[in-house]
Amino acid sequence: MSRIALITGGQQGIGLGIAEALAGAGFTPVLAAQLPEDDATVLAALTRLGRKARYLRHDLAEVAAVPALLERIEAEAGPVTTLISNAGVPARIRGDMLDLTPENFDFATDINLRGAFFLAQAVARRMLALDGSDYRSIIFVTSVSAAMVSIERAEYCISKSAAAMMAQLFAVRLAPAGIGVFDIRPGIIETPMTAGVADKYTARIEGGLVPAARWGQPSDIAEAVVPLAEGRMGFATGAVIPVDGGLSIPRL
């Protein structure tokens, strides 16, 4: 069976880094995001990934569109054997959590949690119908914010904390079928999402916030994902893997 990796938000940042690494490992990367298919970012990503890569427009918040997405992937490439649940949105407005509006709360949770859950649910159902001799995996890219508090972006932390529990739930549900489920928790990674706070975090990193004393790169996340997708850590299903340069280690 061909190894088909569906990567949400795979057109840039962490998702693109993962897509490149998986393509190099022999997977066919299928990217899904909200952008139009002729968007410059999408076209640049497909050029980097090579002729086997595909891009399908999909809004994670539209859970009713998930079956059509997966049917198209199966028709054009084959059934998904690896899901990289990576797409996510930051807090719309960083500020006092006491001023957080329901609209902004829903914006984060609709994509980071609700959309991610129902896509993973649909993929899991289809994975269970596949020949179990081929390894299958679901990898949730959550965040150190699943366990580290940032009161100026409460909705993001809440969505990622719940997504971490989602990963545990899927791990237990799918373990009897040999489907590996993992929770990758990036720290401060240099991506378009963090560009607006780059100066703030550079100063904090230089001040000792991150023991590794540098920004993380998408390639750092990708290096952790590949062995998980290949099945080399299958019996570690449910593992939580921080990729954060030591940021989340409690210190005095």
Coordinates of C-alpha atoms in Angstrom, one line a residue:
M1 CA 0.0 0.0 0.0
S2 CA 1.2 3.5 -0.8
R3 CA 1.9 5.6 2.3
I4 CA -0.3 8.7 2.0
A5 CA 0.2 11.4 4.6
L6 CA -2.6 14.0 5.0
I7 CA -1.1 17.1 6.5
T8 CA -3.5 19.9 7.6
G9 CA -1.9 23.3 7.3
G10 CA 0.9 21.8 5.3
Q11 CA 1.5 24.7 3.0
Q12 CA 3.8 26.6 5.4
G13 CA 5.6 26.6 8.7
I14 CA 5.6 23.4 10.8
G15 CA 3.3 21.6 8.4
L16 CA 5.5 22.2 5.4
G17 CA 8.5 21.1 7.3
I18 CA 6.8 17.9 8.2
A19 CA 5.6 17.4 4.6
E20 CA 9.1 17.8 3.3
A21 CA 10.5 15.3 5.7
L22 CA 7.7 12.7 5.0
A23 CA 8.2 13.2 1.2
G24 CA 11.9 12.5 1.7
A25 CA 10.9 9.3 3.6
G26 CA 8.8 8.0 0.7
F27 CA 5.4 9.2 1.7
T28 CA 3.0 11.0 -0.7
P29 CA 2.2 14.3 1.0
V30 CA -1.4 15.6 0.6
L31 CA -1.8 19.1 2.0
A32 CA -5.1 20.6 3.1
A33 CA -5.7 24.2 4.1
Q34 CA -8.2 27.1 3.5
L35 CA -6.1 28.9 0.9
P36 CA -7.2 28.8 -2.8
E37 CA -5.3 26.2 -4.9
D38 CA -3.6 28.9 -7.0
D39 CA -2.4 30.9 -3.9
A40 CA 1.3 31.7 -4.2
T41 CA 2.1 30.1 -0.8
V42 CA 0.4 26.8 -2.0
L43 CA 2.2 26.8 -5.3
A44 CA 5.6 27.5 -3.7
A45 CA 5.0 24.6 -1.3
L46 CA 4.0 22.2 -4.1
T47 CA 7.2 23.2 -6.0
R48 CA 9.3 22.4 -3.0
L49 CA 7.6 19.0 -2.4
G50 CA 7.8 17.7 -5.9
R51 CA 5.4 16.1 -8.4
K52 CA 3.8 13.5 -6.1
A53 CA 2.5 16.2 -3.7
R54 CA -1.1 17.3 -3.8
Y55 CA -3.1 20.2 -2.4
L56 CA -6.8 20.2 -1.6
R57 CA -8.6 23.2 -0.3
H58 CA -10.4 22.5 3.0
D59 CA -11.7 24.5 5.9
L60 CA -11.3 22.6 9.1
A61 CA -14.2 24.4 10.7
E62 CA -16.5 22.9 8.0
V63 CA -16.8 19.4 9.4
A64 CA -19.6 18.4 6.9
A65 CA -17.0 18.7 4.2
V66 CA -14.7 16.0 5.6
P67 CA -16.1 13.0 3.8
A68 CA -15.7 14.7 0.4
L69 CA -12.1 15.6 1.3
L70 CA -11.2 12.0 2.2
E71 CA -13.0 10.6 -0.8
R72 CA -11.1 12.9 -3.2
I73 CA -7.8 12.0 -1.6
E74 CA -8.6 8.3 -1.9
A75 CA -9.6 8.8 -5.6
E76 CA -6.5 10.8 -6.5
A77 CA -3.8 9.2 -4.3
G78 CA -5.1 6.4 -2.1
P79 CA -6.4 6.0 1.5
V80 CA -4.8 8.1 4.2
T81 CA -2.3 6.0 6.2
T82 CA -0.9 8.9 8.2
L83 CA -2.8 12.0 9.4
I84 CA -0.8 14.9 10.6
S85 CA -3.3 17.1 12.5
N86 CA -1.2 20.2 12.4
A87 CA -3.4 23.2 11.2
G88 CA -4.3 25.6 13.9
V89 CA -5.0 29.3 14.6
P90 CA -3.5 31.6 17.3
A91 CA -5.5 33.9 19.5
R92 CA -7.1 36.6 17.3
I93 CA -6.2 39.2 19.9
R94 CA -3.6 38.8 22.7
G95 CA -4.9 40.5 25.8
D96 CA -6.5 40.1 29.2
M97 CA -8.5 36.9 29.3
L98 CA -11.2 38.7 31.2
D99 CA -11.9 40.6 27.9
L100 CA -12.0 37.5 25.7
T101 CA -15.2 37.4 23.6
P102 CA -17.2 34.3 22.7
E103 CA -16.6 34.9 19.0
N104 CA -12.8 34.8 19.5
F105 CA -13.1 31.8 21.8
D106 CA -15.1 29.9 19.2
F107 CA -12.7 30.9 16.4
A108 CA -9.8 29.1 18.1
T109 CA -11.8 26.1 19.4
D110 CA -13.7 25.5 16.1
I111 CA -10.4 24.9 14.3
N112 CA -7.9 23.8 16.9
L113 CA -10.3 21.3 18.6
R114 CA -13.7 20.7 16.9
G115 CA -12.4 20.6 13.4
A116 CA -9.4 18.6 14.3
F117 CA -11.5 16.0 16.2
F118 CA -14.0 15.3 13.5
L119 CA -11.3 15.0 10.8
A120 CA -9.4 12.6 13.0
Q121 CA -12.6 10.7 13.7
A122 CA -13.4 10.3 10.0
V123 CA -9.8 9.3 9.2
A124 CA -9.8 6.8 12.0
R125 CA -12.9 5.1 10.8
R126 CA -11.4 4.6 7.3
M127 CA -8.0 3.5 8.8
L128 CA -9.9 0.7 10.7
A129 CA -11.2 -0.6 7.4
L130 CA -7.7 -0.8 5.9
D131 CA -5.5 -3.9 5.8
G132 CA -3.9 -3.9 9.3
S133 CA -0.6 -5.3 8.0
D134 CA 0.4 -1.7 7.0
Y135 CA 1.2 0.7 9.7
R136 CA -1.2 3.6 10.3
S137 CA -0.8 6.6 12.5
I138 CA -2.4 9.9 13.6
I139 CA -0.1 12.6 14.9
F140 CA -1.6 15.6 16.6
V141 CA 0.6 18.7 16.7
T142 CA -0.6 20.4 19.8
S143 CA 1.7 22.8 21.7
V144 CA 3.6 23.4 25.0
S145 CA 0.6 25.6 25.6
A146 CA -1.4 22.4 26.4
A147 CA 0.2 22.6 29.8
M148 CA 1.9 26.0 30.0
V149 CA -0.3 29.0 30.9
S150 CA -0.4 32.2 28.7
I151 CA -3.2 34.3 30.2
E152 CA -3.1 36.7 27.2
R153 CA -4.2 33.9 24.9
A154 CA -6.4 31.8 27.0
E155 CA -8.5 30.4 24.2
Y156 CA -5.4 29.0 22.4
C157 CA -4.2 27.3 25.6
I158 CA -7.6 25.8 26.3
S159 CA -8.0 24.5 22.7
K160 CA -4.5 22.9 22.9
S161 CA -5.1 21.4 26.3
A162 CA -8.3 19.8 25.1
A163 CA -6.5 18.6 21.9
A164 CA -3.9 16.9 24.0
M165 CA -6.7 14.9 25.7
M166 CA -8.1 14.2 22.3
A167 CA -4.8 12.6 21.3
Q168 CA -5.0 10.4 24.4
L169 CA -8.5 9.3 23.7
F170 CA -7.7 8.4 20.1
A171 CA -4.6 6.5 21.3
V172 CA -6.6 4.3 23.6
R173 CA -9.4 3.7 21.1
L174 CA -7.1 2.8 18.2
A175 CA -4.4 0.9 20.0
P176 CA -6.1 -2.6 19.6
A177 CA -5.9 -2.1 15.8
G178 CA -2.2 -1.2 15.9
I179 CA -2.8 2.4 14.9
G180 CA -0.3 4.7 16.6
V181 CA -1.4 8.0 18.0
F182 CA 1.0 10.7 19.2
D183 CA 1.0 14.2 20.7
I184 CA 3.8 16.4 19.4
R185 CA 4.2 19.6 21.5
P186 CA 6.2 22.3 19.7
G187 CA 7.7 25.1 21.7
I188 CA 8.7 28.5 20.3
I189 CA 9.1 27.7 16.6
E190 CA 10.1 30.2 13.9
T191 CA 7.1 30.2 11.5
P192 CA 4.7 32.7 9.9
M193 CA 2.4 32.3 13.0
T194 CA 5.1 33.6 15.3
A195 CA 6.5 36.3 13.1
G196 CA 4.4 39.0 14.8
V197 CA 6.0 38.3 18.2
A198 CA 9.5 37.5 17.0
D199 CA 11.2 40.4 18.7
K200 CA 9.5 39.6 22.0
Y201 CA 10.5 36.0 22.0
T202 CA 14.0 36.5 20.7
A203 CA 14.6 38.7 23.7
R204 CA 13.1 36.2 26.1
I205 CA 15.1 33.3 24.5
E206 CA 18.3 35.4 24.9
G207 CA 17.3 35.9 28.5
G208 CA 17.2 32.2 29.2
L209 CA 13.6 31.2 28.5
V210 CA 14.6 28.2 26.3
P211 CA 17.4 26.1 27.7
A212 CA 18.6 25.2 24.1
A213 CA 19.1 29.0 23.7
R214 CA 17.5 29.2 20.2
W215 CA 14.3 29.3 18.2
G216 CA 12.9 26.0 17.1
Q217 CA 12.6 25.3 13.4
P218 CA 10.0 23.4 11.5
S219 CA 12.7 20.8 10.7
D220 CA 13.0 20.1 14.5
I221 CA 9.4 19.0 14.6
A222 CA 9.7 17.1 11.3
E223 CA 12.6 15.0 12.7
A224 CA 10.4 13.8 15.5
V225 CA 7.4 13.1 13.3
V226 CA 9.1 10.8 10.7
P227 CA 9.8 7.8 13.0
L228 CA 6.3 8.0 14.5
A229 CA 4.8 7.9 11.0
E230 CA 7.0 5.1 9.9
G231 CA 6.0 2.9 12.9
R232 CA 9.4 2.8 14.6
M233 CA 7.7 3.8 17.8
G234 CA 4.5 1.9 17.5
F235 CA 4.4 0.5 21.0
A236 CA 4.8 4.0 22.4
T237 CA 1.4 4.9 21.2
G238 CA -0.1 7.7 23.3
A239 CA 3.3 9.3 23.9
V240 CA 3.5 13.0 24.5
I241 CA 6.7 14.4 22.9
P242 CA 7.8 17.9 23.6
V243 CA 9.9 19.4 20.9
D244 CA 10.8 22.7 22.6
G245 CA 14.5 22.9 23.5
G246 CA 13.7 22.2 27.1
L247 CA 11.2 25.1 27.5
S248 CA 8.5 23.0 29.3
I249 CA 10.9 21.4 31.8
P250 CA 10.0 22.8 35.3
R251 CA 12.8 24.8 36.8
L252 CA 13.4 26.7 40.0

